[in-house]
Amino acid sequence: MEGSLIQLNDLPDEILLIILKKLDNIEVLYSFIGVNKQLDQLVHGSIFTKCLTMGRRSTDSYYRLNGSVFERFCSQILPKIHHKVEWLNLESSTMKDILLCTSYPNLYGLGLYNINKEYAFHIFTAYWCQLRFQNPPTISSSTLLEVHVRLECFVVCLYLLDGRFDQLQRLSVNIHKIASPQIIIDNKKQIPNLKLFSLHCRWGTDKYSELIVPLLHRMFNLVELDLRLVMFDEKRFIDGYDLKYNIINHLLRLNKFVFNISSHLPLNDQISLSSNEDCQLSFKDVQDNKVISYVDYFSDCKRGQCHIYSYPYQGKRYQSITNNFSYGLFESVREVSLFDERPLEHEFFVKIAKSFSFIEKLTVYNKKSTEE
């Protein structure tokens, strides 16, 4: 080996490059990075670092790297060349370790192998919000009036409302996850021109007081507001008193408030718990539109839930319906889920069938047998 290295050292860079190009980029980096200054400089070039295939290909299969090779790439090689990597080809069993072992500020492409749809969705929804903007987006407009957008993370919503679209009047956001941003953003600037705001999120969040309420306070000229949210809190439900104190009293021009909010709390031997009647009473001074509310407590799983919504119901899904459900017409709903720790009797299903005439999907979570 020593003799072959001496021969390589005697060769000019042009000849060395011709030889190294005959090899796989992974082999080049693993074998020659750190050997000597000349080879180190050559293998750090974009020819060998720009696109990396982190596995072994055969005719119809894709295999992970050898254990020691893989460990060295994650611990030493990738952190050294991370800023030069623009494309990664990965296989499912190692992609998480490779993506999280360092940052890739110039990465623009991923090739994924031996990966199913469910795992890909898990990886990119669980870790997407950990990605950070190295340089905040610079796009702006003084003429844009209306935006409808689907987002993965709340941080992008904050960017949209940091002043770069200062004439924006209508914003509709359907967001995957509401979590605290890991970067500092100007989220205190007033948003005087926004007249309509819609925020929909199916995943639960515990950031109601920290993120959602302060954001709404900046929109002091709102005329229409639409909230569809799932909340988690240790101490309280979101009810009419909360909506009035935290939202309505701060939006003096608000003319239309549509909401569908489900809040959940753990049961920890609380002395006082809100009832169905308490929740409905909390809306007596909120608005003229009809409001439906349900409060349920589940002793087996030690949690409580409160569902409040303005009627008529406008969503396509109605989740976690219990025996407390009364009746209504829900023409927009296509998916329904039922949940209770008490038995779901025949009369209950008749009520569901009459209320949801256009249902396409029904899911039932109930382990109790019906009464004879």
Coordinates of C-alpha atoms in Angstrom, one line a residue:
M1 CA 0.0 0.0 0.0
E2 CA 2.8 2.4 0.8
G3 CA 4.4 1.8 -2.6
S4 CA 1.1 2.5 -4.3
L5 CA 0.6 5.7 -2.3
I6 CA 4.1 6.9 -3.3
Q7 CA 3.2 6.3 -7.0
L8 CA 0.0 8.2 -6.5
N9 CA 1.8 11.1 -4.9
D10 CA 4.2 11.2 -7.9
L11 CA 1.3 11.7 -10.3
P12 CA 0.1 15.2 -11.4
D13 CA -3.4 16.2 -10.3
E14 CA -4.8 15.8 -13.8
I15 CA -3.9 12.1 -13.9
L16 CA -5.1 11.5 -10.3
L17 CA -8.5 13.0 -11.2
I18 CA -8.8 10.6 -14.2
I19 CA -8.1 7.7 -11.9
L20 CA -10.4 8.8 -9.1
K21 CA -13.3 9.5 -11.5
K22 CA -13.3 5.8 -12.3
L23 CA -14.3 5.0 -8.7
D24 CA -17.5 5.6 -6.9
N25 CA -17.7 8.9 -4.9
I26 CA -18.3 7.0 -1.7
E27 CA -15.2 4.9 -2.2
V28 CA -13.1 8.0 -3.1
L29 CA -14.1 9.9 0.0
Y30 CA -13.8 6.9 2.4
S31 CA -10.4 5.8 1.0
F32 CA -8.6 9.0 0.4
I33 CA -10.0 11.8 2.6
G34 CA -7.4 12.7 5.2
V35 CA -4.6 10.6 3.6
N36 CA -2.4 13.5 2.5
K37 CA -2.8 17.1 1.6
Q38 CA -2.8 16.6 -2.2
L39 CA -5.4 13.8 -2.2
D40 CA -7.4 15.6 0.5
Q41 CA -7.6 18.7 -1.7
L42 CA -8.7 16.7 -4.7
V43 CA -11.4 14.6 -3.1
H44 CA -12.9 17.7 -1.4
G45 CA -13.8 19.0 -4.9
S46 CA -17.4 19.2 -6.1
I47 CA -16.8 16.3 -8.5
F48 CA -16.8 13.9 -5.5
T49 CA -18.9 15.8 -3.0
K50 CA -21.8 17.3 -5.0
C51 CA -23.8 14.1 -5.4
L52 CA -23.5 11.2 -3.0
T53 CA -25.2 7.8 -3.2
M54 CA -25.2 6.5 0.4
G55 CA -25.7 2.8 -0.4
R56 CA -24.9 0.0 -2.8
R57 CA -26.9 -0.6 -5.9
S58 CA -27.5 -3.9 -7.7
T59 CA -29.7 -4.6 -10.7
D60 CA -33.0 -4.6 -8.7
S61 CA -32.0 -3.8 -5.1
Y62 CA -30.4 -1.1 -3.0
Y63 CA -28.3 -2.0 0.1
R64 CA -27.0 0.1 3.0
L65 CA -23.3 0.8 3.4
N66 CA -21.1 -1.4 5.5
G67 CA -21.3 -0.6 9.2
S68 CA -17.8 0.9 9.7
V69 CA -18.1 2.8 6.4
F70 CA -21.5 4.2 7.4
E71 CA -20.3 5.2 10.9
R72 CA -17.3 7.1 9.6
F73 CA -19.4 9.0 7.1
C74 CA -21.9 10.1 9.8
S75 CA -19.2 11.0 12.4
Q76 CA -16.4 12.4 10.3
I77 CA -16.8 12.7 6.5
L78 CA -20.3 14.2 6.1
P79 CA -19.8 16.9 8.8
K80 CA -16.6 17.9 6.9
I81 CA -18.2 18.2 3.5
H82 CA -21.8 19.0 4.5
H83 CA -21.8 22.5 2.8
K84 CA -20.7 21.0 -0.5
V85 CA -23.4 18.3 -0.7
E86 CA -26.2 19.2 -3.1
W87 CA -27.9 15.8 -3.7
L88 CA -28.2 12.7 -1.6
N89 CA -29.4 9.3 -2.6
L90 CA -30.5 7.4 0.5
E91 CA -32.1 4.1 1.6
S92 CA -34.7 3.9 4.3
S93 CA -32.8 2.2 7.1
T94 CA -30.0 4.9 7.2
M95 CA -31.7 8.1 5.9
K96 CA -32.7 9.4 9.4
D97 CA -29.1 9.1 10.7
I98 CA -27.6 10.7 7.6
L99 CA -30.1 13.6 7.5
L100 CA -29.6 14.4 11.2
C101 CA -25.9 13.9 11.6
T102 CA -25.2 17.4 10.2
S103 CA -26.8 20.2 8.3
Y104 CA -26.9 20.5 4.5
P105 CA -27.3 24.2 3.6
N106 CA -27.0 23.6 -0.1
L107 CA -29.0 20.4 -0.4
Y108 CA -31.7 20.7 -3.1
G109 CA -32.4 17.1 -4.0
L110 CA -33.1 13.7 -2.4
G111 CA -33.4 10.3 -4.0
L112 CA -35.1 7.8 -1.7
Y113 CA -34.9 4.0 -2.1
N114 CA -36.5 1.0 -0.3
I115 CA -38.9 3.4 1.4
N116 CA -42.6 3.2 1.8
K117 CA -45.1 6.1 1.7
E118 CA -45.9 5.9 5.5
Y119 CA -42.3 6.1 6.6
A120 CA -41.5 8.9 4.3
F121 CA -44.4 10.9 5.6
H122 CA -43.3 10.2 9.2
I123 CA -39.7 11.4 8.6
F124 CA -40.6 14.6 6.8
T125 CA -43.4 15.6 9.1
A126 CA -41.6 14.7 12.4
Y127 CA -38.4 16.4 11.5
W128 CA -39.4 19.1 8.9
C129 CA -39.9 21.7 11.6
Q130 CA -36.4 21.2 12.8
L131 CA -35.0 22.6 9.6
R132 CA -34.0 26.2 9.9
F133 CA -33.9 29.1 7.4
Q134 CA -30.1 29.9 7.2
N135 CA -31.2 33.1 5.4
P136 CA -34.8 34.3 5.9
P137 CA -36.8 34.4 2.7
T138 CA -36.4 37.8 0.9
I139 CA -39.6 37.7 -1.2
S140 CA -41.9 40.6 -0.6
S141 CA -44.8 42.4 -2.3
S142 CA -46.7 45.7 -1.8
T143 CA -49.5 44.7 -4.1
L144 CA -50.4 41.2 -3.0
L145 CA -53.9 41.2 -1.5
E146 CA -54.9 37.6 -1.1
V147 CA -53.0 34.3 -0.2
H148 CA -54.3 30.7 0.2
V149 CA -51.5 28.4 1.3
R150 CA -50.8 24.9 2.8
L151 CA -47.8 24.9 5.2
E152 CA -45.9 22.3 7.2
C153 CA -44.7 24.6 10.0
F154 CA -45.9 27.7 11.8
V155 CA -42.7 29.5 11.2
V156 CA -43.6 30.0 7.6
C157 CA -46.9 31.6 8.6
L158 CA -45.0 34.0 10.8
Y159 CA -42.8 34.9 7.8
L160 CA -45.8 35.7 5.7
L161 CA -47.0 38.1 8.4
D162 CA -43.7 39.8 9.3
G163 CA -44.4 42.9 7.1
R164 CA -43.1 41.6 3.7
F165 CA -46.8 41.6 2.4
D166 CA -47.9 44.8 4.0
Q167 CA -51.1 45.2 1.9
L168 CA -52.3 41.7 2.4
Q169 CA -56.1 41.6 3.1
R170 CA -57.1 38.0 3.0
L171 CA -55.0 35.1 4.3
S172 CA -56.1 31.4 4.4
V173 CA -53.6 29.0 6.1
N174 CA -54.0 25.2 6.2
I175 CA -51.1 24.1 8.4
H176 CA -49.8 20.6 9.3
K177 CA -48.3 21.5 12.7
I178 CA -48.3 24.4 15.1
A179 CA -45.1 24.4 17.1
S180 CA -42.7 27.0 18.5
P181 CA -40.2 28.2 15.9
Q182 CA -36.6 27.5 16.6
I183 CA -35.5 30.9 15.2
I184 CA -36.2 34.5 16.1
I185 CA -38.8 36.1 13.9
D186 CA -40.4 39.6 14.2
N187 CA -43.8 38.4 15.3
K188 CA -44.9 41.6 17.1
K189 CA -45.5 43.9 14.1
Q190 CA -49.1 45.0 13.7
I191 CA -51.1 43.8 10.7
P192 CA -53.6 46.6 10.1
N193 CA -54.7 45.7 6.6
L194 CA -55.7 42.1 7.1
K195 CA -59.4 41.8 7.0
L196 CA -59.9 38.0 6.7
F197 CA -57.9 35.3 8.4
S198 CA -58.4 31.5 8.3
L199 CA -56.3 29.0 10.3
H200 CA -56.9 25.3 10.0
C201 CA -54.8 22.6 11.7
R202 CA -55.8 19.0 12.2
W203 CA -52.9 18.1 14.5
G204 CA -53.1 19.0 18.2
T205 CA -51.1 21.9 19.6
D206 CA -50.4 23.2 23.1
K207 CA -49.3 26.6 21.7
Y208 CA -52.7 28.4 21.9
S209 CA -51.6 31.0 24.4
E210 CA -48.0 31.2 23.2
L211 CA -48.5 31.5 19.5
I212 CA -52.1 31.6 18.3
V213 CA -53.6 34.3 20.6
P214 CA -50.6 36.8 20.2
L215 CA -50.8 36.4 16.4
L216 CA -54.5 37.2 16.4
H217 CA -54.0 40.3 18.6
R218 CA -51.8 41.7 15.8
M219 CA -54.7 41.5 13.4
F220 CA -56.8 44.2 15.1
N221 CA -58.8 45.2 12.0
L222 CA -60.1 41.7 11.2
V223 CA -63.6 41.5 10.0
E224 CA -63.8 37.7 9.4
L225 CA -62.1 34.9 11.4
D226 CA -62.2 31.2 10.8
L227 CA -60.4 28.8 13.3
R228 CA -60.4 25.0 13.1
L229 CA -58.0 23.8 15.8
V230 CA -57.3 21.0 18.2
M231 CA -55.9 22.2 21.5
F232 CA -54.1 20.5 24.4
D233 CA -53.9 22.2 27.8
E234 CA -53.1 21.1 31.3
K235 CA -55.7 23.2 33.1
R236 CA -58.7 24.4 31.0
F237 CA -60.9 23.9 28.0
I238 CA -61.3 26.5 25.3
D239 CA -64.9 27.8 25.9
G240 CA -66.9 30.9 25.2
Y241 CA -65.4 32.9 28.1
D242 CA -61.9 32.1 26.7
L243 CA -62.8 33.1 23.1
K244 CA -64.3 36.4 24.4
Y245 CA -61.5 37.3 26.7
N246 CA -58.6 36.3 24.5
I247 CA -59.9 36.9 21.0
I248 CA -63.2 38.7 20.5
N249 CA -62.5 41.6 22.9
H250 CA -59.3 42.4 21.0
L251 CA -60.9 42.3 17.5
L252 CA -63.4 45.2 17.7
R253 CA -64.2 45.1 14.0
L254 CA -64.9 41.4 13.9
N255 CA -68.2 40.8 12.2
K256 CA -68.0 37.0 11.4
F257 CA -66.4 34.4 13.6
V258 CA -66.6 30.8 12.4
F259 CA -64.9 28.2 14.6
N260 CA -64.5 24.5 15.2
I261 CA -62.3 23.9 18.2
S262 CA -61.7 20.7 20.1
S263 CA -59.7 21.0 23.4
H264 CA -58.3 18.3 25.6
L265 CA -56.9 18.1 29.1
P266 CA -55.6 15.3 31.4
L267 CA -57.7 14.3 34.4
N268 CA -55.5 14.8 37.4
D269 CA -58.0 14.7 40.3
Q270 CA -59.2 18.3 39.6
I271 CA -61.7 19.5 42.2
S272 CA -63.9 21.4 39.7
L273 CA -64.7 20.3 36.1
S274 CA -66.8 22.1 33.6
S275 CA -70.1 20.5 32.6
N276 CA -72.0 20.5 29.3
E277 CA -74.2 23.2 30.7
D278 CA -71.3 25.3 31.9
C279 CA -69.7 25.3 28.5
Q280 CA -73.0 26.2 26.7
L281 CA -73.6 29.0 29.2
S282 CA -70.2 30.5 28.5
F283 CA -71.4 31.5 25.0
K284 CA -74.4 33.6 26.1
D285 CA -72.7 36.9 25.4
V286 CA -70.4 35.8 22.6
Q287 CA -72.3 36.0 19.3
D288 CA -75.8 35.8 17.7
N289 CA -75.0 32.6 15.7
K290 CA -75.9 29.3 17.1
V291 CA -73.0 27.5 19.0
I292 CA -72.9 23.8 19.7
S293 CA -70.8 22.5 22.6
Y294 CA -70.1 19.1 24.1
V295 CA -68.0 18.2 27.2
D296 CA -67.0 14.6 27.8
Y297 CA -64.8 12.9 30.4
F298 CA -63.2 9.5 30.0
S299 CA -62.1 7.8 33.2
D300 CA -60.4 4.9 31.6
C301 CA -57.9 7.0 29.5
K302 CA -58.0 9.8 32.1
R303 CA -58.8 12.7 29.8
G304 CA -61.5 15.2 29.1
Q305 CA -62.5 16.8 25.9
C306 CA -64.6 19.8 24.9
H307 CA -65.8 20.4 21.4
I308 CA -67.2 23.8 20.4
Y309 CA -68.3 24.9 17.0
S310 CA -70.4 27.5 15.3
Y311 CA -73.5 26.1 13.5
P312 CA -74.0 25.3 10.6
Y313 CA -70.9 23.1 10.7
Q314 CA -68.6 23.7 7.7
G315 CA -65.9 21.1 7.9
K316 CA -65.6 17.8 5.9
R317 CA -64.6 15.8 9.0
Y318 CA -66.3 15.4 12.4
Q319 CA -64.1 13.6 14.9
S320 CA -64.7 11.8 18.2
I321 CA -68.5 12.0 18.4
T322 CA -69.7 10.6 21.7
N323 CA -73.1 9.6 23.2
N324 CA -73.5 13.3 24.1
F325 CA -74.2 14.1 20.5
S326 CA -77.8 15.3 20.0
Y327 CA -78.8 15.9 16.4
G328 CA -78.2 18.2 13.5
L329 CA -77.8 18.4 9.7
F330 CA -74.1 18.2 8.5
E331 CA -74.3 18.3 4.7
S332 CA -70.6 19.1 4.3
V333 CA -69.3 16.2 6.4
R334 CA -67.8 13.2 4.6
E335 CA -65.7 11.5 7.3
V336 CA -67.0 10.7 10.8
S337 CA -65.3 9.0 13.8
L338 CA -67.1 7.8 16.9
F339 CA -65.5 7.4 20.3
D340 CA -66.8 6.6 23.8
E341 CA -66.1 4.5 26.8
R342 CA -69.8 3.8 27.2
P343 CA -71.6 1.5 24.8
L344 CA -72.9 3.0 21.5
E345 CA -76.5 1.9 21.2
H346 CA -78.7 1.4 18.2
E347 CA -80.5 4.7 18.7
F348 CA -77.2 6.5 18.6
F349 CA -76.4 5.1 15.2
V350 CA -79.8 6.0 13.9
K351 CA -79.1 9.5 15.0
I352 CA -75.7 9.5 13.3
A353 CA -77.3 8.2 10.0
K354 CA -79.9 11.0 10.0
S355 CA -77.4 13.7 10.8
F356 CA -74.7 12.8 8.3
S357 CA -76.5 12.0 5.0
F358 CA -73.4 12.3 2.8
I359 CA -71.0 10.3 4.9
E360 CA -68.3 8.4 3.0
K361 CA -66.1 7.1 5.8
L362 CA -67.1 6.0 9.3
T363 CA -64.6 5.0 12.0
V364 CA -65.7 3.6 15.4
Y365 CA -63.6 3.3 18.6
N366 CA -65.6 1.5 21.2
K367 CA -64.9 -1.6 23.3
K368 CA -68.1 -1.7 25.3
S369 CA -70.9 -4.2 24.3
T370 CA -74.4 -2.8 23.8
E371 CA -77.1 -3.5 26.3
E372 CA -79.6 -6.2 25.5

